[in-house]
Short mmCIF file of C-alpha atoms in Angstrom, two decimals:
data_model
loop_
_atom_site.label_atom_id
_atom_site.label_comp_id
_atom_site.label_asym_id
_atom_site.label_seq_id
_atom_site.Cartn_x
_atom_site.Cartn_y
_atom_site.Cartn_z
CA LYS Y 482 3.14 -0.93 20.91
CA GLN Y 483 2.73 0.74 17.53
CA GLU Y 484 5.16 3.54 16.79
CA VAL Y 485 5.01 5.79 13.74
CA THR Y 486 8.07 7.70 12.56
CA GLN Y 487 8.33 10.38 9.88
CA ILE Y 488 11.58 11.34 8.24
CA PRO Y 489 12.76 14.01 7.63
CA ALA Y 490 11.36 16.26 10.35
CA ALA Y 491 11.76 19.27 8.07
CA LEU Y 492 12.38 19.76 4.38
CA SER Y 493 12.99 22.84 2.25
CA VAL Y 494 12.87 22.62 -1.55
CA PRO Y 495 12.68 25.04 -4.47
CA GLU Y 496 9.41 25.41 -6.32
CA GLY Y 497 8.84 22.83 -9.05
CA GLU Y 498 10.80 20.04 -7.42
CA ASN Y 499 9.35 16.57 -6.95
CA LEU Y 500 9.68 15.28 -3.40
CA VAL Y 501 9.04 12.27 -1.20
CA LEU Y 502 7.97 12.21 2.42
CA ASN Y 503 8.50 9.03 4.42
CA CYS Y 504 6.44 7.32 7.10
CA SER Y 505 7.36 4.08 8.86
CA PHE Y 506 5.47 2.01 11.42
CA THR Y 507 6.60 -0.80 13.68
CA ASP Y 508 3.53 -3.08 13.65
CA SER Y 509 2.39 -4.16 10.19
CA ALA Y 510 -1.05 -5.28 11.42
CA ILE Y 511 -2.72 -2.10 10.28
CA TYR Y 512 -6.16 -1.61 8.78
CA ASN Y 513 -5.32 1.53 6.87
CA LEU Y 514 -3.03 4.54 6.72
CA GLN Y 515 -4.04 8.15 6.21
CA TRP Y 516 -2.01 11.20 5.17
CA PHE Y 517 -2.96 14.66 6.40
CA ARG Y 518 -1.67 18.19 5.99
CA GLN Y 519 -1.77 20.82 8.69
CA ASP Y 520 -1.37 24.53 8.03
CA PRO Y 521 -0.11 26.71 10.91
CA GLY Y 522 -2.82 27.33 13.49
CA LYS Y 523 -5.29 25.12 11.65
CA GLY Y 524 -6.80 21.67 11.98
CA LEU Y 525 -5.85 18.67 9.89
CA THR Y 526 -6.95 18.23 6.28
CA SER Y 527 -7.23 14.69 4.96
CA LEU Y 528 -5.18 14.06 1.81
CA LEU Y 529 -5.28 10.34 1.10
CA LEU Y 530 -6.46 7.13 2.75
CA ILE Y 531 -4.85 3.81 1.79
CA GLN Y 532 -6.47 0.56 2.89
CA SER Y 533 -4.13 -2.28 3.90
CA SER Y 534 -5.05 -4.20 0.75
CA GLN Y 535 -4.00 -1.32 -1.50
CA ARG Y 536 -0.56 -0.40 -2.79
CA GLU Y 537 -1.16 3.24 -3.66
CA GLN Y 538 -3.64 6.06 -3.94
CA THR Y 539 -3.49 9.18 -6.10
CA SER Y 540 -5.09 12.58 -5.84
CA GLY Y 541 -3.94 15.26 -8.25
CA ARG Y 542 -0.22 15.88 -7.73
CA LEU Y 543 -0.15 13.59 -4.69
CA ASN Y 544 0.61 9.88 -4.72
CA ALA Y 545 0.78 7.78 -1.59
CA SER Y 546 2.17 4.26 -1.53
CA LEU Y 547 1.97 1.58 1.12
CA ASP Y 548 4.22 -1.42 1.74
CA LYS Y 549 2.60 -3.01 4.74
CA SER Y 550 5.03 -5.89 5.08
CA SER Y 551 8.01 -3.55 5.44
CA GLY Y 552 6.07 -1.02 7.51
CA ARG Y 553 6.52 1.90 5.14
CA SER Y 554 4.49 4.51 3.32
CA THR Y 555 5.61 7.37 1.12
CA LEU Y 556 3.86 10.53 0.01
CA TYR Y 557 5.08 11.76 -3.35
CA ILE Y 558 4.39 15.39 -4.28
CA ALA Y 559 4.95 16.27 -7.92
CA ALA Y 560 5.89 19.73 -9.15
CA SER Y 561 5.83 21.29 -5.70
CA GLN Y 562 4.33 24.77 -5.22
CA PRO Y 563 4.67 27.36 -2.42
CA GLY Y 564 1.06 26.54 -1.46
CA ASP Y 565 2.20 23.03 -0.57
CA SER Y 566 4.12 24.46 2.39
CA ALA Y 567 2.63 22.84 5.50
CA THR Y 568 3.22 20.03 7.98
CA TYR Y 569 2.40 16.59 6.62
CA LEU Y 570 1.30 13.88 9.04
CA CYS Y 571 0.74 10.19 8.56
CA ALA Y 572 -1.45 8.08 10.83
CA VAL Y 573 -2.14 4.34 11.03
CA ARG Y 574 -5.20 2.53 12.27
CA GLN Y 575 -4.63 -0.95 13.63
CA TYR Y 576 -6.86 -3.98 13.47
CA PHE Y 577 -9.37 -4.32 16.28
CA GLY Y 578 -8.65 -6.83 18.97
CA SER Y 579 -5.69 -7.78 21.11
CA GLY Y 580 -6.17 -4.56 23.01
CA ASN Y 581 -6.22 -2.41 19.88
CA THR Y 582 -9.08 -0.12 19.00
CA GLY Y 583 -9.74 2.02 15.97
CA LYS Y 584 -7.77 5.00 17.15
CA LEU Y 585 -5.36 6.70 14.77
CA ILE Y 586 -1.70 6.66 15.76
CA PHE Y 587 0.22 9.63 14.38
CA GLY Y 588 3.79 10.33 13.41
CA GLN Y 589 5.45 13.59 14.44
CA GLY Y 590 5.10 15.07 10.98
CA THR Y 591 7.35 16.53 8.29
CA THR Y 592 7.33 20.31 7.92
CA LEU Y 593 7.70 21.24 4.27
CA GLN Y 594 8.72 24.61 2.92
CA VAL Y 595 8.55 25.21 -0.82
CA LYS Y 596 10.47 28.32 -1.82
CA PRO Y 597 9.32 30.42 -4.80
CA GLY E 910 -22.91 21.54 8.94
CA ALA E 911 -20.80 19.69 6.43
CA GLY E 912 -17.72 19.32 8.59
CA VAL E 913 -16.65 18.65 12.15
CA SER E 914 -17.42 21.67 14.30
CA GLN E 915 -15.63 22.53 17.54
CA SER E 916 -16.45 25.22 20.05
CA PRO E 917 -15.18 27.46 21.36
CA SER E 918 -12.35 28.13 18.92
CA ASN E 919 -10.35 29.80 21.68
CA LYS E 920 -10.62 29.55 25.45
CA VAL E 921 -8.60 31.35 28.10
CA THR E 922 -9.14 30.14 31.63
CA GLU E 923 -7.58 30.63 35.02
CA LYS E 924 -5.60 27.84 36.63
CA GLY E 925 -7.84 25.66 38.76
CA LYS E 926 -11.04 26.33 36.81
CA ASP E 927 -12.99 23.64 34.95
CA VAL E 928 -13.49 23.86 31.18
CA GLU E 929 -15.75 22.10 28.68
CA LEU E 930 -14.86 21.71 25.02
CA ARG E 931 -17.51 20.70 22.51
CA CYS E 932 -17.32 18.66 19.31
CA ASP E 933 -20.11 18.24 16.75
CA PRO E 934 -19.12 15.39 14.42
CA ILE E 935 -20.24 14.97 10.83
CA SER E 936 -23.83 13.73 10.81
CA GLY E 937 -24.02 9.94 10.73
CA HIS E 938 -20.39 9.35 11.73
CA THR E 939 -20.19 6.62 14.34
CA ALA E 940 -16.59 7.15 15.42
CA LEU E 941 -15.30 10.22 17.27
CA TYR E 942 -11.75 10.97 18.40
CA TRP E 943 -10.14 13.56 20.66
CA TYR E 944 -6.47 14.51 20.34
CA ARG E 945 -4.28 17.12 21.96
CA GLN E 946 -1.47 19.05 20.27
CA SER E 947 0.90 21.05 22.42
CA LEU E 948 2.95 23.87 20.87
CA GLY E 949 5.38 22.44 18.35
CA GLN E 950 4.47 18.87 19.25
CA GLY E 951 2.74 15.97 17.54
CA LEU E 952 -0.79 14.73 18.13
CA GLU E 953 -1.43 13.01 21.45
CA PHE E 954 -4.38 10.59 21.51
CA LEU E 955 -6.89 11.21 24.29
CA ILE E 956 -10.08 9.19 23.78
CA TYR E 957 -11.95 7.30 21.04
CA PHE E 958 -15.69 6.59 20.81
CA GLN E 959 -17.11 3.99 18.42
CA GLY E 960 -20.87 3.57 18.27
CA ASN E 961 -22.25 2.00 21.42
CA SER E 962 -18.97 0.31 22.37
CA ALA E 963 -17.10 1.24 25.51
CA PRO E 964 -14.79 4.17 24.67
CA ASP E 965 -11.03 3.77 24.50
CA LYS E 966 -9.90 6.09 27.29
CA SER E 967 -6.31 4.91 27.31
CA GLY E 968 -4.91 8.30 26.30
CA LEU E 969 -6.47 10.47 28.98
CA PRO E 970 -3.49 11.91 30.90
CA SER E 971 -5.11 12.08 34.33
CA ASP E 972 -8.42 11.70 36.13
CA ARG E 973 -8.96 15.43 35.66
CA PHE E 974 -9.85 14.64 32.05
CA SER E 975 -13.15 13.07 31.03
CA ALA E 976 -15.32 12.93 27.93
CA GLU E 977 -18.88 12.05 27.09
CA ARG E 978 -20.70 11.42 23.88
CA THR E 979 -24.44 11.89 24.15
CA GLY E 980 -26.84 10.15 21.81
CA GLY E 981 -24.00 8.96 19.65
CA SER E 982 -23.45 12.47 18.33
CA VAL E 983 -22.11 15.52 20.19
CA SER E 984 -19.11 15.01 22.48
CA THR E 985 -17.88 17.12 25.38
CA LEU E 986 -14.33 16.97 26.73
CA THR E 987 -14.12 18.22 30.31
CA ILE E 988 -10.93 19.23 32.07
CA GLN E 989 -11.26 19.80 35.79
CA ARG E 990 -8.94 21.96 37.89
CA THR E 991 -6.98 23.09 34.84
CA GLN E 992 -3.20 23.35 35.02
CA GLN E 993 -0.83 25.38 32.84
CA GLU E 994 0.43 22.20 31.20
CA ASP E 995 -3.10 21.63 29.87
CA SER E 996 -2.57 24.56 27.49
CA ALA E 997 -2.75 23.12 23.98
CA VAL E 998 -4.95 22.81 20.92
CA TYR E 999 -7.62 20.15 21.39
CA LEU E 1000 -8.65 18.52 18.13
CA CYS E 1001 -11.71 16.40 17.42
CA ALA E 1002 -12.27 14.09 14.45
CA SER E 1003 -15.00 11.77 13.22
CA SER E 1004 -15.32 8.94 10.73
CA SER E 1005 -17.98 6.57 9.44
CA GLY E 1006 -18.15 2.87 8.59
CA GLN E 1007 -17.27 1.41 11.96
CA GLY E 1008 -14.61 4.08 12.21
CA LEU E 1009 -12.45 2.43 9.60
CA THR E 1010 -12.87 5.03 6.90
CA GLU E 1011 -11.38 8.45 6.33
CA ALA E 1012 -11.21 10.60 9.46
CA PHE E 1013 -12.09 14.29 9.24
CA PHE E 1014 -10.84 16.83 11.76
CA GLY E 1015 -12.32 20.01 13.14
CA GLN E 1016 -10.38 23.26 13.43
CA GLY E 1017 -9.63 22.70 17.08
CA THR E 1018 -10.03 24.58 20.34
CA ARG E 1019 -7.00 26.50 21.54
CA LEU E 1020 -6.95 26.33 25.33
CA THR E 1021 -4.75 28.71 27.31
CA VAL E 1022 -4.49 28.30 31.07
CA VAL E 1023 -3.15 31.40 32.83
#
């Protein structure tokens, strides 16, 4: 059974710092991995999608990497800002077959606070 | 609309009543997902629809929960005989390309059972 873990559960940093959020998964047979952010009381906003054949994806100050063989992904946030404060979630989608469907399996999230 | 739309945004119901939650996916998206998020908790998978395939219902917590997707578009999640532990935010998402592309979420329905 696929399990997704995010460490740390919470993180507080001063504005301007570069930071890394971690996501690990137990079954490397994934199709892709997606990073989301969730603001309090809101739905999820998609940040980046990495296909299993890719090593990284970039969007603005965000860079996500994927090492499928070791079951790890990282989300790098450069020059953090107070507006980056939110909960960040990673989710994996496994290959179809062997009882797996296309559902997304989520980690518990990392709650980030960026202090001015 | 351009995004995933869920209604109502908030629902307060009495214990024992039935409720229906609606999700309008992005037009043309073949995959639709329902998740539940209890206060301070992670996302709990409920059900996944992909095109005309049989849905993955493996996450439904009890037989009080059911979902339909009519015409491959709008989906309704029904909770019968609601209990206080059903109180949560119910989130819907959709994606295209056999469901293997980026998933987009709606803003959720906050359900409170009193």
